[in-house]
Amino acid sequence: MNDLFQEFEAVTSKQWKQQIQYELKGADYNETLVWESPEGIKVKPFYHFDEFEAKLNSNAPESAFSILQNIFVHDVKKSNYRALDSLNRGAESIGFTIENETVSIKNLMQNLPLKDTTYYFHLPFLSIDFASKISDYATKHQAKFIILIDPIGQLTKDGNWFESLEKDFQKLNTIASNSSVNFLSINAGIYQNAGANMVQQLAYTLAHVNEYFNRIPAIKHPITIEVAVGTNYFFEIAKLRALRILFNTLAREYYHNFDCKIIATPTKRNKTIYDYNVNMLRTTTECMSAILGGANAVVNLPYDALYHKDNEFGDRISRNQLLILKHESYFDKVNNPADGAYYIENLTEQLAEKALLLFKDIEANGGFITQLIEGTIQRKISESAQKEQDLFNSGKETLLGTNKYPNKNDRMKDNLELYPFVKQNPRKTLIIPIIEKRLAEKLEQERLATE
């Protein structure tokens, strides 16, 4: 090993700061160049080796990220064909969303490759028998299956348990005892999509996980965490790294020796129906953050997902974005590429420390479920979301083509196959649901009304 650039004299951080101060011509360094994020993190204009001390190990995954294609199972035969077609066109793993127990796993998996492909089964219902069918099929065929069940996620999104807290965890413990495959997931994406800042997202995810550790005596398989990735490029890389650090720190307290599996997808919060092609730019940088942050699997969001039903073209474009990152940009060639980057390491450390403090506060005040029932979590997310919404409304947070440089000739009213706004469904719930809402909704509704 040879030291590179020995002919260059080292420059200390103090020298850099002096030179910057000189270039500012009397302007205040802190006021001019140091800015504060919504999480309360002060970001400096440069980070230097002599101010850096590596404190945390992000435990990056050993293998490269997998390109995941999600498929909603309405017609088993069509879903099977679509899964096979997606795999032939570059997908490396498949996620099936199954709405009811009548679906035949045997028919769904007909002719699909099992040896080197991972299949995720997202179940928006809680059934011991159906989970057993998936587990038994995986054991019989030596398949790589992962079940995604999250009763607490059901509570946060819907406002009600599947049945009740006691019955849901009774069933979950039975599944935990009998399942031969990973069965537990954390829907952490809802916190980002609803407007929580990054410290909140990490703390709520950790508290969410902790409820399962407390209520399920022995979790013998890795836990899957589904996250949404926003547009703040370096912060999002640090967020995923901090998440893995925090999870492993908590898991050790319960003698859980498995690393978590992270599935990342771009956020919906900054996506728009007007000038929708810009969504491809947003999702590309968000997928890059997910990969560099150490996600095990990345499922891209089609540029038209807000207003079009699932379609072959949108899926192909979104999958091709990941294929380009993997095979043309070589994002799969370096393990833990952010390791040692002073700025990202600093962000990772601060996010982890701040999230841990908030997590401890949640636990000291009754835990995550208690604070959901009291409405504390929802209120905190709402406050954070409103701050971001105010920035967007005032133009300080920009979405190109929407609140900056809009194309006034855009017409979308006749293109809406899906309702792209928050749906109103008044009903009785145990808690106030956490509502996912996009920044551009009000502005888009006003534009649609004037078309």
CSV table of C-alpha atoms in Angstrom, one decimal, residues 88-372:
chain,number,residue,atom,x,y,z
A,88,ASN,CA,-37.3,-12.1,-17.5
A,89,ARG,CA,-37.1,-8.3,-17.9
A,90,GLY,CA,-34.7,-7.7,-15.0
A,91,ALA,CA,-36.5,-8.0,-11.7
A,92,GLU,CA,-34.6,-10.1,-9.2
A,93,SER,CA,-37.3,-10.6,-6.6
A,94,ILE,CA,-41.0,-10.4,-6.5
A,95,GLY,CA,-43.4,-9.0,-4.0
A,96,PHE,CA,-47.0,-10.3,-4.0
A,97,THR,CA,-49.8,-8.4,-2.3
A,98,ILE,CA,-52.5,-10.9,-1.5
A,99,GLU,CA,-55.9,-9.6,-0.3
A,100,ASN,CA,-57.7,-12.7,0.7
A,101,GLU,CA,-57.1,-16.3,1.8
A,102,THR,CA,-58.6,-17.9,-1.3
A,103,VAL,CA,-55.4,-17.5,-3.4
A,104,SER,CA,-53.7,-20.7,-4.2
A,105,ILE,CA,-50.0,-20.5,-3.5
A,106,LYS,CA,-49.3,-23.4,-5.8
A,107,ASN,CA,-51.1,-21.7,-8.8
A,108,LEU,CA,-49.5,-18.4,-8.0
A,109,MET,CA,-46.0,-19.9,-8.0
A,110,GLN,CA,-46.5,-22.1,-11.1
A,111,ASN,CA,-43.3,-22.3,-13.2
A,112,LEU,CA,-41.7,-19.5,-11.3
A,113,PRO,CA,-37.9,-19.9,-10.5
A,114,LEU,CA,-37.3,-20.8,-6.8
A,115,LYS,CA,-33.6,-21.4,-6.5
A,116,ASP,CA,-32.1,-17.9,-6.5
A,117,THR,CA,-35.2,-15.7,-6.3
A,118,THR,CA,-36.7,-14.2,-3.2
A,119,TYR,CA,-40.5,-13.8,-3.0
A,120,TYR,CA,-42.3,-11.5,-0.5
A,121,PHE,CA,-45.9,-12.0,0.5
A,122,HIS,CA,-47.5,-8.9,1.8
A,123,LEU,CA,-50.7,-9.9,3.7
A,124,PRO,CA,-53.1,-7.1,4.7
A,125,PHE,CA,-54.9,-9.6,6.8
A,126,LEU,CA,-53.9,-11.9,9.7
A,127,SER,CA,-54.4,-15.6,9.2
A,128,ILE,CA,-52.5,-18.5,10.9
A,129,ASP,CA,-53.7,-21.0,8.2
A,130,PHE,CA,-52.6,-18.9,5.2
A,131,ALA,CA,-49.2,-18.1,6.8
A,132,SER,CA,-48.8,-21.9,7.4
A,133,LYS,CA,-49.6,-22.6,3.7
A,134,ILE,CA,-46.8,-20.2,2.6
A,135,SER,CA,-44.4,-21.6,5.1
A,136,ASP,CA,-45.1,-25.2,4.2
A,137,TYR,CA,-44.7,-24.5,0.4
A,138,ALA,CA,-41.4,-22.8,1.1
A,139,THR,CA,-40.2,-25.8,3.1
A,140,LYS,CA,-41.3,-28.3,0.6
A,141,HIS,CA,-39.8,-26.6,-2.4
A,142,GLN,CA,-36.8,-25.0,-0.6
A,143,ALA,CA,-38.0,-21.6,-1.7
A,144,LYS,CA,-36.9,-18.2,-0.4
A,145,PHE,CA,-40.1,-16.8,0.9
A,146,ILE,CA,-40.6,-13.8,3.2
A,147,ILE,CA,-44.0,-13.0,4.7
A,148,LEU,CA,-44.8,-9.4,5.5
A,149,ILE,CA,-47.3,-9.2,8.4
A,150,ASP,CA,-47.5,-6.0,10.6
A,151,PRO,CA,-50.5,-5.7,12.9
A,152,ILE,CA,-49.1,-2.5,14.4
A,153,GLY,CA,-48.7,-1.1,10.9
A,154,GLN,CA,-52.4,-2.0,10.3
A,155,LEU,CA,-53.3,0.0,13.4
A,156,THR,CA,-51.3,3.1,12.3
A,157,LYS,CA,-52.7,3.1,8.8
A,158,ASP,CA,-56.3,1.9,9.4
A,159,GLY,CA,-56.9,3.1,12.9
A,160,ASN,CA,-58.0,-0.4,14.0
A,161,TRP,CA,-56.3,-3.7,14.7
A,162,PHE,CA,-57.2,-6.7,12.5
A,163,GLU,CA,-59.3,-7.9,15.4
A,164,SER,CA,-57.9,-6.6,18.7
A,165,LEU,CA,-54.5,-6.2,20.3
A,166,GLU,CA,-54.9,-9.4,22.3
A,167,LYS,CA,-56.1,-11.5,19.4
A,168,ASP,CA,-53.7,-10.1,16.9
A,169,PHE,CA,-50.7,-10.9,19.1
A,170,GLN,CA,-52.1,-14.3,20.0
A,171,LYS,CA,-52.2,-15.2,16.3
A,172,LEU,CA,-48.8,-13.6,15.7
A,173,ASN,CA,-47.2,-15.6,18.4
A,174,THR,CA,-48.7,-18.8,16.9
A,175,ILE,CA,-47.3,-17.9,13.5
A,176,ALA,CA,-43.9,-17.1,15.2
A,177,SER,CA,-43.9,-20.6,16.8
A,178,ASN,CA,-44.8,-22.5,13.6
A,179,SER,CA,-43.3,-20.5,10.7
A,180,SER,CA,-40.1,-21.7,8.9
A,181,VAL,CA,-39.8,-18.4,7.0
A,182,ASN,CA,-39.4,-14.7,8.0
A,183,PHE,CA,-42.9,-13.6,8.9
A,184,LEU,CA,-42.6,-10.1,10.6
A,185,SER,CA,-42.4,-6.7,8.9
A,186,ILE,CA,-42.4,-3.1,9.9
A,187,ASN,CA,-44.3,-0.6,7.7
A,188,ALA,CA,-42.0,2.4,8.4
A,189,GLY,CA,-42.7,4.1,5.1
A,190,ILE,CA,-46.0,5.5,6.5
A,191,TYR,CA,-44.1,7.8,8.8
A,192,GLN,CA,-42.1,9.4,5.9
A,193,ASN,CA,-45.1,9.6,3.6
A,194,ALA,CA,-47.2,11.3,6.4
A,195,GLY,CA,-44.5,14.0,6.9
A,196,ALA,CA,-42.5,12.9,9.9
A,197,ASN,CA,-38.9,14.2,9.9
A,198,MET,CA,-36.0,11.8,9.8
A,199,VAL,CA,-35.4,11.6,13.6
A,200,GLN,CA,-39.1,10.8,14.1
A,201,GLN,CA,-39.1,8.2,11.4
A,202,LEU,CA,-36.1,6.4,13.0
A,203,ALA,CA,-37.5,6.7,16.5
A,204,TYR,CA,-41.0,5.6,15.6
A,205,THR,CA,-39.6,2.6,13.6
A,206,LEU,CA,-37.4,1.6,16.5
A,207,ALA,CA,-40.4,1.9,19.0
A,208,HIS,CA,-42.5,0.0,16.5
A,209,VAL,CA,-39.9,-2.8,16.5
A,210,ASN,CA,-39.6,-2.7,20.2
A,211,GLU,CA,-43.3,-3.5,20.7
A,212,TYR,CA,-42.8,-6.8,18.8
A,213,PHE,CA,-39.7,-7.7,20.8
A,214,ASN,CA,-41.7,-7.1,24.0
A,215,ARG,CA,-44.8,-9.0,22.9
A,216,ILE,CA,-43.3,-12.0,21.0
A,217,PRO,CA,-41.0,-14.0,23.3
A,218,ALA,CA,-38.8,-15.5,20.6
A,219,ILE,CA,-38.4,-14.0,17.1
A,220,LYS,CA,-36.3,-16.7,15.4
A,221,HIS,CA,-36.1,-15.0,12.0
A,222,PRO,CA,-34.9,-11.7,10.6
A,223,ILE,CA,-37.3,-8.8,10.7
A,224,THR,CA,-38.1,-6.9,7.4
A,225,ILE,CA,-38.4,-3.1,7.6
A,226,GLU,CA,-40.1,-1.3,4.7
A,227,VAL,CA,-38.9,2.3,4.4
A,228,ALA,CA,-39.7,5.3,2.2
A,229,VAL,CA,-36.8,7.4,0.9
A,230,GLY,CA,-37.2,11.1,0.4
A,231,THR,CA,-35.3,13.6,-1.7
A,232,ASN,CA,-32.7,14.8,0.7
A,233,TYR,CA,-29.9,12.8,-0.9
A,234,PHE,CA,-27.1,12.6,1.7
A,235,PHE,CA,-29.5,12.7,4.7
A,236,GLU,CA,-31.5,9.7,3.3
A,237,ILE,CA,-28.3,7.7,2.9
A,238,ALA,CA,-27.5,8.5,6.5
A,239,LYS,CA,-31.0,7.6,7.6
A,240,LEU,CA,-30.8,4.1,6.3
A,241,ARG,CA,-27.4,3.6,7.8
A,242,ALA,CA,-28.6,4.9,11.2
A,243,LEU,CA,-31.7,2.6,11.0
A,244,ARG,CA,-29.5,-0.4,10.7
A,245,ILE,CA,-27.3,0.7,13.6
A,246,LEU,CA,-30.3,1.5,15.8
A,247,PHE,CA,-32.0,-1.8,15.0
A,248,ASN,CA,-28.9,-3.9,15.8
A,249,THR,CA,-28.4,-1.9,19.0
A,250,LEU,CA,-31.9,-2.7,20.1
A,251,ALA,CA,-31.9,-6.3,18.9
A,252,ARG,CA,-28.8,-7.2,21.0
A,253,GLU,CA,-30.8,-6.3,24.1
A,254,TYR,CA,-33.2,-9.1,23.3
A,255,TYR,CA,-30.5,-11.5,22.1
A,256,HIS,CA,-31.9,-11.3,18.6
A,257,ASN,CA,-28.8,-12.1,16.5
A,258,PHE,CA,-30.3,-11.3,13.0
A,259,ASP,CA,-29.7,-8.2,11.0
A,260,CYS,CA,-32.8,-6.5,9.7
A,261,LYS,CA,-33.8,-6.7,6.0
A,262,ILE,CA,-34.5,-3.3,4.6
A,263,ILE,CA,-36.9,-2.8,1.6
A,264,ALA,CA,-36.7,0.7,0.3
A,265,THR,CA,-39.1,2.6,-2.0
A,266,PRO,CA,-39.2,6.2,-3.1
A,267,THR,CA,-41.6,8.4,-1.1
A,268,LYS,CA,-44.9,9.5,-2.5
A,269,ARG,CA,-44.8,12.8,-0.5
A,270,ASN,CA,-43.0,14.8,-3.1
A,271,LYS,CA,-44.5,13.2,-6.2
A,272,THR,CA,-46.8,15.1,-8.5
A,273,ILE,CA,-49.5,14.6,-11.2
A,274,TYR,CA,-48.5,17.7,-13.1
A,275,ASP,CA,-45.2,17.6,-15.1
A,276,TYR,CA,-45.2,13.9,-14.0
A,277,ASN,CA,-42.0,13.0,-15.9
A,278,VAL,CA,-40.0,14.9,-13.2
A,279,ASN,CA,-41.1,12.0,-10.9
A,280,MET,CA,-38.5,9.9,-12.8
A,281,LEU,CA,-35.7,12.3,-11.7
A,282,ARG,CA,-37.0,12.3,-8.1
A,283,THR,CA,-37.2,8.5,-7.9
A,284,THR,CA,-33.8,8.0,-9.5
A,285,THR,CA,-32.0,10.0,-6.8
A,286,GLU,CA,-34.1,8.4,-4.1
A,287,CYS,CA,-33.2,4.9,-5.3
A,288,MET,CA,-29.6,6.0,-5.3
A,289,SER,CA,-29.9,7.1,-1.7
A,290,ALA,CA,-31.5,3.7,-0.8
A,291,ILE,CA,-28.8,1.7,-2.5
A,292,LEU,CA,-25.9,3.7,-1.0
A,293,GLY,CA,-27.6,3.6,2.4
A,294,GLY,CA,-27.5,-0.2,2.4
A,295,ALA,CA,-31.1,-1.3,1.4
A,296,ASN,CA,-31.3,-5.1,0.8
A,297,ALA,CA,-34.0,-4.6,-1.8
A,298,VAL,CA,-35.3,-1.6,-3.7
A,299,VAL,CA,-38.7,-1.4,-5.3
A,300,ASN,CA,-39.0,1.7,-7.5
A,301,LEU,CA,-42.2,3.8,-7.8
A,302,PRO,CA,-43.5,4.2,-11.3
A,303,TYR,CA,-43.6,7.8,-12.5
A,304,ASP,CA,-47.4,7.5,-13.1
A,305,ALA,CA,-48.2,5.5,-9.9
A,306,LEU,CA,-50.3,8.4,-8.5
A,307,TYR,CA,-52.9,8.6,-11.3
A,308,HIS,CA,-52.6,5.4,-13.4
A,309,LYS,CA,-53.5,1.8,-12.6
A,310,ASP,CA,-50.6,-0.7,-12.7
A,311,ASN,CA,-49.4,-0.8,-16.3
A,312,GLU,CA,-46.6,-2.5,-18.2
A,313,PHE,CA,-45.0,0.6,-19.4
A,314,GLY,CA,-44.7,2.4,-16.0
A,315,ASP,CA,-43.4,-0.8,-14.4
A,316,ARG,CA,-40.8,-1.3,-17.2
A,317,ILE,CA,-39.5,2.3,-16.9
A,318,SER,CA,-39.2,2.1,-13.1
A,319,ARG,CA,-37.5,-1.3,-13.3
A,320,ASN,CA,-35.1,0.0,-16.0
A,321,GLN,CA,-34.1,2.9,-13.8
A,322,LEU,CA,-32.8,0.3,-11.3
A,323,LEU,CA,-31.2,-1.8,-14.0
A,324,ILE,CA,-29.2,1.3,-15.2
A,325,LEU,CA,-28.0,2.0,-11.6
A,326,LYS,CA,-27.0,-1.6,-11.2
A,327,HIS,CA,-25.5,-2.6,-14.5
A,328,GLU,CA,-24.4,0.7,-16.1
A,329,SER,CA,-23.6,2.8,-13.1
A,330,TYR,CA,-22.2,-0.1,-11.1
A,331,PHE,CA,-24.0,0.7,-7.9
A,332,ASP,CA,-23.7,-3.0,-6.9
A,333,LYS,CA,-19.9,-3.2,-7.1
A,334,VAL,CA,-18.9,-1.6,-3.8
A,335,ASN,CA,-20.0,-2.8,-0.4
A,336,ASN,CA,-20.9,0.1,2.0
A,337,PRO,CA,-19.7,2.9,-0.4
A,338,ALA,CA,-20.6,5.6,2.1
A,339,ASP,CA,-18.3,4.2,4.8
A,340,GLY,CA,-15.7,6.8,5.8
A,341,ALA,CA,-17.3,9.7,4.1
A,342,TYR,CA,-17.0,12.3,6.9
A,343,TYR,CA,-20.2,14.2,6.1
A,344,ILE,CA,-22.4,11.1,5.9
A,345,GLU,CA,-20.7,9.5,8.9
A,346,ASN,CA,-21.4,12.7,10.9
A,347,LEU,CA,-25.1,12.7,9.7
A,348,THR,CA,-25.5,9.1,10.6
A,349,GLU,CA,-24.2,9.6,14.1
A,350,GLN,CA,-26.4,12.6,14.8
A,351,LEU,CA,-29.5,11.0,13.4
A,352,ALA,CA,-28.9,7.9,15.4
A,353,GLU,CA,-28.2,9.8,18.6
A,354,LYS,CA,-31.3,12.1,18.3
A,355,ALA,CA,-33.5,9.2,17.3
A,356,LEU,CA,-32.3,7.1,20.3
A,357,LEU,CA,-33.2,10.0,22.7
A,358,LEU,CA,-36.7,10.3,21.2
A,359,PHE,CA,-37.1,6.5,21.4
A,360,LYS,CA,-36.2,6.5,25.1
A,361,ASP,CA,-38.7,9.3,25.6
A,362,ILE,CA,-41.5,7.2,23.9
A,363,GLU,CA,-40.6,4.2,26.1
A,364,ALA,CA,-40.6,6.3,29.3
A,365,ASN,CA,-44.1,7.5,28.5
A,366,GLY,CA,-45.8,4.1,27.9
A,367,GLY,CA,-44.4,2.9,24.7
A,368,PHE,CA,-45.4,3.2,21.0
A,369,ILE,CA,-48.9,1.6,21.1
A,370,THR,CA,-49.8,3.7,24.2
A,371,GLN,CA,-48.7,6.9,22.5
A,372,LEU,CA,-50.6,6.0,19.4
